[in-house]
CSV table of C-alpha atoms and ligand atoms in Angstrom, one decimal:
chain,number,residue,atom,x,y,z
M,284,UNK,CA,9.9,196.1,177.0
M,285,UNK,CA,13.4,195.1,178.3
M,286,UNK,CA,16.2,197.8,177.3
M,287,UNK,CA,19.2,195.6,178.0
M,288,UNK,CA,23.0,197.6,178.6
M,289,UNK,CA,25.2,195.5,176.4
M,290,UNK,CA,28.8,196.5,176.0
M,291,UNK,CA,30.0,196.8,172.1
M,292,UNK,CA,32.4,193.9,172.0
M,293,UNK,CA,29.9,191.8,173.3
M,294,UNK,CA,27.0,192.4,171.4
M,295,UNK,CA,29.8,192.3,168.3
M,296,UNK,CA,31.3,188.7,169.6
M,297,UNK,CA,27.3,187.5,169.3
M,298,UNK,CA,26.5,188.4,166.1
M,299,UNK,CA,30.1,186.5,164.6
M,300,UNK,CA,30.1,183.7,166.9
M,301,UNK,CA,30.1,180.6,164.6
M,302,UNK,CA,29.8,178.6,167.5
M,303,UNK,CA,27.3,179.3,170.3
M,304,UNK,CA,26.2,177.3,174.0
M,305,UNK,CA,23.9,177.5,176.4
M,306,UNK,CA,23.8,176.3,180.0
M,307,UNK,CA,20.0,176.3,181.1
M,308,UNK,CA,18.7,175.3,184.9
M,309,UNK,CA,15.2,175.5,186.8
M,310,UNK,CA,15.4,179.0,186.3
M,311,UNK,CA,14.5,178.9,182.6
M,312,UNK,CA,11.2,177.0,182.6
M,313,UNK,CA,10.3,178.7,186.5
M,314,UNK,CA,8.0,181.0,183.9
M,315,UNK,CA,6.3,178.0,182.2
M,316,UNK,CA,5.3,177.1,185.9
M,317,UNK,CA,7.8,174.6,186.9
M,318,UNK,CA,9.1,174.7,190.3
M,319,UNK,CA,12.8,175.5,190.4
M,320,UNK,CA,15.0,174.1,193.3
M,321,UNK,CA,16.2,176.7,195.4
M,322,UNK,CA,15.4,179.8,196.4
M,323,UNK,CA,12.0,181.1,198.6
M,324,UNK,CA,9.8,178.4,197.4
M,325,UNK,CA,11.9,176.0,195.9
M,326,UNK,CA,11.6,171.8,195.5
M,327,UNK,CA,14.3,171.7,198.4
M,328,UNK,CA,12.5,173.5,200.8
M,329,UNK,CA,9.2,171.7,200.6
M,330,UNK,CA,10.9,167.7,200.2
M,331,UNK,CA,13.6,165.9,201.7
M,332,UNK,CA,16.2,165.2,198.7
M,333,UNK,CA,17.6,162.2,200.1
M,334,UNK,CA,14.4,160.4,199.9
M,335,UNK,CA,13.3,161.9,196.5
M,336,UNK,CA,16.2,162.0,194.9
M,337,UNK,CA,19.2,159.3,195.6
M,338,UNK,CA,19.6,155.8,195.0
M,339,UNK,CA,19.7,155.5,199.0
M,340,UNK,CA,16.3,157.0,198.8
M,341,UNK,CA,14.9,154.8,196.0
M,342,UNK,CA,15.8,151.3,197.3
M,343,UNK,CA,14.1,152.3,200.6
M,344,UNK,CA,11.5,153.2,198.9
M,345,UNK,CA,10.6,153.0,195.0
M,346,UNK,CA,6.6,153.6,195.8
M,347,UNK,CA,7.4,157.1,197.1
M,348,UNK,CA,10.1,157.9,194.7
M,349,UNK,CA,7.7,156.9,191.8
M,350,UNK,CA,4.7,159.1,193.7
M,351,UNK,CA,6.7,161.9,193.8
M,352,UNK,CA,8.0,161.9,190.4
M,353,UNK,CA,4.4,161.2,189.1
M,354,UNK,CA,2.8,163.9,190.2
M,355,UNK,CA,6.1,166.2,188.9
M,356,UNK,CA,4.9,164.4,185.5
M,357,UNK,CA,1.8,165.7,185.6
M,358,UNK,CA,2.9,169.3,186.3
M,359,UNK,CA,5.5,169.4,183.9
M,360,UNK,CA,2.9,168.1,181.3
M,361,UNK,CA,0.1,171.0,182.0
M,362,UNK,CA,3.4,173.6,181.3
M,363,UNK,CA,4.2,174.8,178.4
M,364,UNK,CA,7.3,176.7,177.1
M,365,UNK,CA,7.9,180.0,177.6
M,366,UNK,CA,9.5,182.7,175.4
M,367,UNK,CA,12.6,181.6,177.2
M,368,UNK,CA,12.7,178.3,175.7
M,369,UNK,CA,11.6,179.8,172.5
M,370,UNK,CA,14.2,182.1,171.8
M,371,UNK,CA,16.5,179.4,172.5
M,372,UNK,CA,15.5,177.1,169.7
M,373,UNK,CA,15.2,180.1,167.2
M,374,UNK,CA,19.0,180.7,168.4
M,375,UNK,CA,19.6,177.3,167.2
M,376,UNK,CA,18.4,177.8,163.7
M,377,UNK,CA,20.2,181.4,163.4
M,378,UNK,CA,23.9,180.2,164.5
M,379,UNK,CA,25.8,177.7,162.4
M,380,UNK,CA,26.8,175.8,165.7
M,381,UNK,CA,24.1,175.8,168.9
M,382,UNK,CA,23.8,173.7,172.0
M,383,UNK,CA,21.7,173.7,174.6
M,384,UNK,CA,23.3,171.9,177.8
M,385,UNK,CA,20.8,171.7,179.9
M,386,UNK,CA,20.0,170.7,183.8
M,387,UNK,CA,16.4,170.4,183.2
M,388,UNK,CA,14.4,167.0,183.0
M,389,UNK,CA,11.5,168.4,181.9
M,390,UNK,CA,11.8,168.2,178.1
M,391,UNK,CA,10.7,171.6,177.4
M,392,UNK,CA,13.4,172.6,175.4
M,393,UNK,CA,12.5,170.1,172.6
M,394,UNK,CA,9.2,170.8,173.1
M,395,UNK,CA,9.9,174.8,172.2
M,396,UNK,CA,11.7,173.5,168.9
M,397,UNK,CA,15.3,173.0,170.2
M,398,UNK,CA,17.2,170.0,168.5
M,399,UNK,CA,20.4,169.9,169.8
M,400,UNK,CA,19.9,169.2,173.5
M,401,UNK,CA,22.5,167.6,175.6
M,402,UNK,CA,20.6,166.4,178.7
M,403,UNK,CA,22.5,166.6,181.6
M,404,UNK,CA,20.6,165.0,184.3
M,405,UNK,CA,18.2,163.0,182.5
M,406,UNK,CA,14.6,163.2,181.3
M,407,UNK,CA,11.5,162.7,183.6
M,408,UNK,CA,9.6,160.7,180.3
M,409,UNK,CA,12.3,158.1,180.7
M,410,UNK,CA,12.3,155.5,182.9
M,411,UNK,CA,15.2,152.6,182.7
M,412,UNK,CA,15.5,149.4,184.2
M,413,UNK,CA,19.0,148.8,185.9
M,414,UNK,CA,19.6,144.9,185.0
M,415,UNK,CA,18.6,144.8,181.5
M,416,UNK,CA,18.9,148.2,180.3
M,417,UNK,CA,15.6,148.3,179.1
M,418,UNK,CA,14.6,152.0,178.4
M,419,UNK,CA,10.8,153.1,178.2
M,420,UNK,CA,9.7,156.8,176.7
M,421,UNK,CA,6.4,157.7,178.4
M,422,UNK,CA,4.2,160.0,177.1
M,423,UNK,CA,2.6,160.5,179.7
M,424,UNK,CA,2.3,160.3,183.7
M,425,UNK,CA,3.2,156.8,185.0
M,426,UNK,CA,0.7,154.3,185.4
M,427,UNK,CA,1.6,151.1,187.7
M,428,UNK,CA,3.6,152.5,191.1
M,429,UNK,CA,6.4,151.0,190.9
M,430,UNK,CA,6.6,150.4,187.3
M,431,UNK,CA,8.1,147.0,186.6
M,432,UNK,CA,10.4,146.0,183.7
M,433,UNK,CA,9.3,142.8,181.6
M,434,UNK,CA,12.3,141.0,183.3
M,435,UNK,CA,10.5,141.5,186.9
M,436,UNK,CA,12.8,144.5,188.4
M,437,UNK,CA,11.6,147.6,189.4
M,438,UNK,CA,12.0,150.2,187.1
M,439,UNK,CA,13.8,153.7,187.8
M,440,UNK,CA,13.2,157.1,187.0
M,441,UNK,CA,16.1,158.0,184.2
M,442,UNK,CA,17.3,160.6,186.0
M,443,UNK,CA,20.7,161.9,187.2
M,444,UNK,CA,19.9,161.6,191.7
M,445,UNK,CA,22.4,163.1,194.0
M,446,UNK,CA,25.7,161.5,194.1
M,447,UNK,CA,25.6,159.9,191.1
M,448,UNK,CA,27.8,160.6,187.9
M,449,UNK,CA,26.4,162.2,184.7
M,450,UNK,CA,25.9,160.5,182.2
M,451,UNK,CA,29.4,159.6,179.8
M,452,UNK,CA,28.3,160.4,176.6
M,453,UNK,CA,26.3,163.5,177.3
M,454,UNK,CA,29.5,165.0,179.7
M,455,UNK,CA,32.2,164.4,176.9
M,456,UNK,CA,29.8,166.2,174.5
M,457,UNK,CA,28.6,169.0,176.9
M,458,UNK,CA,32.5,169.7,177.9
M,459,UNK,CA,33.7,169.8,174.3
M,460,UNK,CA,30.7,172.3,173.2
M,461,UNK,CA,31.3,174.1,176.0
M,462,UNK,CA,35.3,174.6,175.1
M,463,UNK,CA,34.4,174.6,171.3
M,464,UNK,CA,32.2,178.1,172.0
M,465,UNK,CA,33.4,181.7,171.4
M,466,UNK,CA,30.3,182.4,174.1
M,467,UNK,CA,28.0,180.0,176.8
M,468,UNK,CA,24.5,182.0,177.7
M,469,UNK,CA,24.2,180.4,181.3
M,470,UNK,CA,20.4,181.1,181.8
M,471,UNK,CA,18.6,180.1,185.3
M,472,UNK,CA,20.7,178.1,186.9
M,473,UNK,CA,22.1,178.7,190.5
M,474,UNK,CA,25.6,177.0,189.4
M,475,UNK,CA,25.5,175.0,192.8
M,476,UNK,CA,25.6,171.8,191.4
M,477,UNK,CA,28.5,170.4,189.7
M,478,UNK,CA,29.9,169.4,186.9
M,479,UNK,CA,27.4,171.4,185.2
M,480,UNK,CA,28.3,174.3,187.2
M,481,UNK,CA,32.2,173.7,185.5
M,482,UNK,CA,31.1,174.3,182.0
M,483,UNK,CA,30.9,177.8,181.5
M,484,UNK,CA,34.8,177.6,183.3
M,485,UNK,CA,35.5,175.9,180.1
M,486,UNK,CA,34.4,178.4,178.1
M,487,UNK,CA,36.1,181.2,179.9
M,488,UNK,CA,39.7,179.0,179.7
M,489,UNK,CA,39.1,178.6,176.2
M,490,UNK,CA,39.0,182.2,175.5
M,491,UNK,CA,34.9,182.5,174.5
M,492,UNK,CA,32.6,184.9,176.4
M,493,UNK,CA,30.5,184.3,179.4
M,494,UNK,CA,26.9,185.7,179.5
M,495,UNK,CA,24.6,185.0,182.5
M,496,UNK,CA,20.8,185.6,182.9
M,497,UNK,CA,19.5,184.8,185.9
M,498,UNK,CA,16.9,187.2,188.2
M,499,UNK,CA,20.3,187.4,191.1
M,500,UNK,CA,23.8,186.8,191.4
M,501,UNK,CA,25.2,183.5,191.4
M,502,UNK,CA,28.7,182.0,191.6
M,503,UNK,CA,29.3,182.9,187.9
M,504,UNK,CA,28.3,186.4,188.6
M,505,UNK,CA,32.4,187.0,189.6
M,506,UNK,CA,34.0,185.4,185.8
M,507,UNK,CA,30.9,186.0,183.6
M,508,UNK,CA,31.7,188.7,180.9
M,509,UNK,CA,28.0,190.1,181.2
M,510,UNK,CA,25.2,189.4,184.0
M,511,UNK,CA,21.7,190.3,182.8
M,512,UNK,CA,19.7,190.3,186.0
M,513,UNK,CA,15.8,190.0,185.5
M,514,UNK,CA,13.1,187.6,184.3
M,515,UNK,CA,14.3,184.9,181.6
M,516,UNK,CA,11.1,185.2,179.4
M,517,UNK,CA,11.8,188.8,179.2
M,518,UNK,CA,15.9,189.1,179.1
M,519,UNK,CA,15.8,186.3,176.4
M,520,UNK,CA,13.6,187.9,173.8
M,521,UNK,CA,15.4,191.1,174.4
M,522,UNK,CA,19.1,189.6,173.7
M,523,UNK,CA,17.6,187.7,171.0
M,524,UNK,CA,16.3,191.2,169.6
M,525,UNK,CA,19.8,193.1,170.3
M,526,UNK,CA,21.6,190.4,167.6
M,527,UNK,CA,19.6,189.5,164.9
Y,229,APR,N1,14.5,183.9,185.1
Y,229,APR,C1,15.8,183.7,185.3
Y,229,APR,N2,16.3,183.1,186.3
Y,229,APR,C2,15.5,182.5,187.2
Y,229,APR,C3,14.1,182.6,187.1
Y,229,APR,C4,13.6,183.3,186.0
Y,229,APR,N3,12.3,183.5,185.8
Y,229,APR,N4,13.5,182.0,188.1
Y,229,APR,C5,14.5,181.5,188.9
Y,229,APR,N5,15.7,181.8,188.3
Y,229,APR,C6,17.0,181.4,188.8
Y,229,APR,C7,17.2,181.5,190.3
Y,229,APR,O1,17.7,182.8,190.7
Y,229,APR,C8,18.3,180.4,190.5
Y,229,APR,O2,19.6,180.9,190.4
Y,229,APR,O3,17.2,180.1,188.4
Y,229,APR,C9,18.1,179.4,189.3
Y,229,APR,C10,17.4,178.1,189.8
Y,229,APR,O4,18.4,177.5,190.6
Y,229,APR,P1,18.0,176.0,191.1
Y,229,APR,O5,16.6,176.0,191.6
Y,229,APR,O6,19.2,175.6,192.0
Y,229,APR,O7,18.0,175.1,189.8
Y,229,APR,P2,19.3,174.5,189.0
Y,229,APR,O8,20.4,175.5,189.0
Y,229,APR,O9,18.8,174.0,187.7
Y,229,APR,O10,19.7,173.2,189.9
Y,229,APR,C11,20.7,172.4,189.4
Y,229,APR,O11,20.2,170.8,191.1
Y,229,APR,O12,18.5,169.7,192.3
Y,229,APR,C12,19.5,169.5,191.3
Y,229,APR,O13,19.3,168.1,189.5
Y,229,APR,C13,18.8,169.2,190.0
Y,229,APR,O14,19.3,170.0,187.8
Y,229,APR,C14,19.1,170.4,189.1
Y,229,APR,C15,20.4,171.0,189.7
């Protein structure tokens, strides 16, 4: 069992907050067995992101893209959440303000119970088609490779790629939670990729707390108010048990 070192005026600043965030990356679902991106065996290291994971890389070649992100369908459907994610959407029910700003694509925050999610980069069980806006839900791995839209295009994964903007809606609402909240919990994320990575800075500058959980320091390590170094799935709970 986790014995976590929290200081006083944090633990106190938890248990009044009205309002409350969370930042989540790969890191939080790496225990439901998703791949993260970085790291010793990360995504990165084993594919070449320009191909996977750009527009560049989809108009050269859609079939690969779509092979690709098939068979990270059919992972992401044999996981599960994790105590992680669980802990998150009880968090939601407890506070009268909660949002999870997430990185992930893999729709396992909903799945643990979380309502309020603000999807950053997309979700992996949308696809979209890019000259008539048609959007599809799957609920399942893709069929056809590529998958083609009723008006004859081919369609796209509906994900945020490499050098493309987040989406408008889902930044305006992520930055103002993030400035609304007396404290962010920024759990499993490297903070490498921004804007994402900014939010937390939003936080700080609006005078709320800045609580990391991650297994090793990361850029937010040197402004975060409290770094909890170990596994999510175990921090998480932990926290969770140090409030209520
Ligand atoms: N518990 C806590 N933290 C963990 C765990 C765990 N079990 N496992 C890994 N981590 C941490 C790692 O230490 C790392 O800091 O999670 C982080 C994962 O970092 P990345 O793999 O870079 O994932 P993420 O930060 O979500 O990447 C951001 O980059 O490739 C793009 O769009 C993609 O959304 C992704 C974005």
């Amino acid at each position: 069992m986790q014995r976590l070192e929290i200081p006083e005026r944090i633990l106190r600043r938890l248990r009044s907050a009205k309002q409350v965030s969370v930042l989540t990356g790969a890191g939080v679902s790496a225990e439901s067995g998703i791949p993260t991106f970085r790291g010793a065996d990360g995504i990165w290291e084993k594919y070449d992101y320009r191909k996977l994971a750009t527009p560049q890389g989809f108009e050269d070649d859609p079939r690969l893209v779509w092979e690709w992100y098939r068979l990270r369908q059919i992972e992401i459907g044999k996981a599960r959440p994790n105590r992680a994610h669980e802990v998150i959407a009880e968090m939601e029910r407890h506070y009268p303000s909660f949002s999870v700003l997430t990185q992930n694509i893999d729709g396992m925050h909903r799945r643990a119970g979380s309502r309020n999610v603000v999807e950053l980069h997309g979700n992996i069980w949308r696809m979209r088609c890019d000259r008539d806006h048609t959007v599809i839900d799957l609920d399942a791995p893709v069929k056809d490779i590529p998958p083609l839209c009723q008006c004859g295009s081919i369609m796209r994964p509906d994900v945020v790629w490499f050098g493309e903007q987040m989406p408008l809606r889902e930044t305006e609402e992520a930055s103002r939670a993030a400035r609304e909240s007396e404290v962010i919990l920024v759990v499993g994320t490297s903070a490498v990729v921004y804007p994402a990575a900014a939010l937390p800075i939003l936080t700080r500058n609006s005078g709320g707390s800045v609580i990391e959980i991650n297994l090793e320091p990361t850029d937010i390590t040197s402004y975060a108010d409290l770094s909890l170094f170990g596994l999510a799935g175990e921090i998480m709970p932990a926290l969770w048990r140090s409030i209520r």
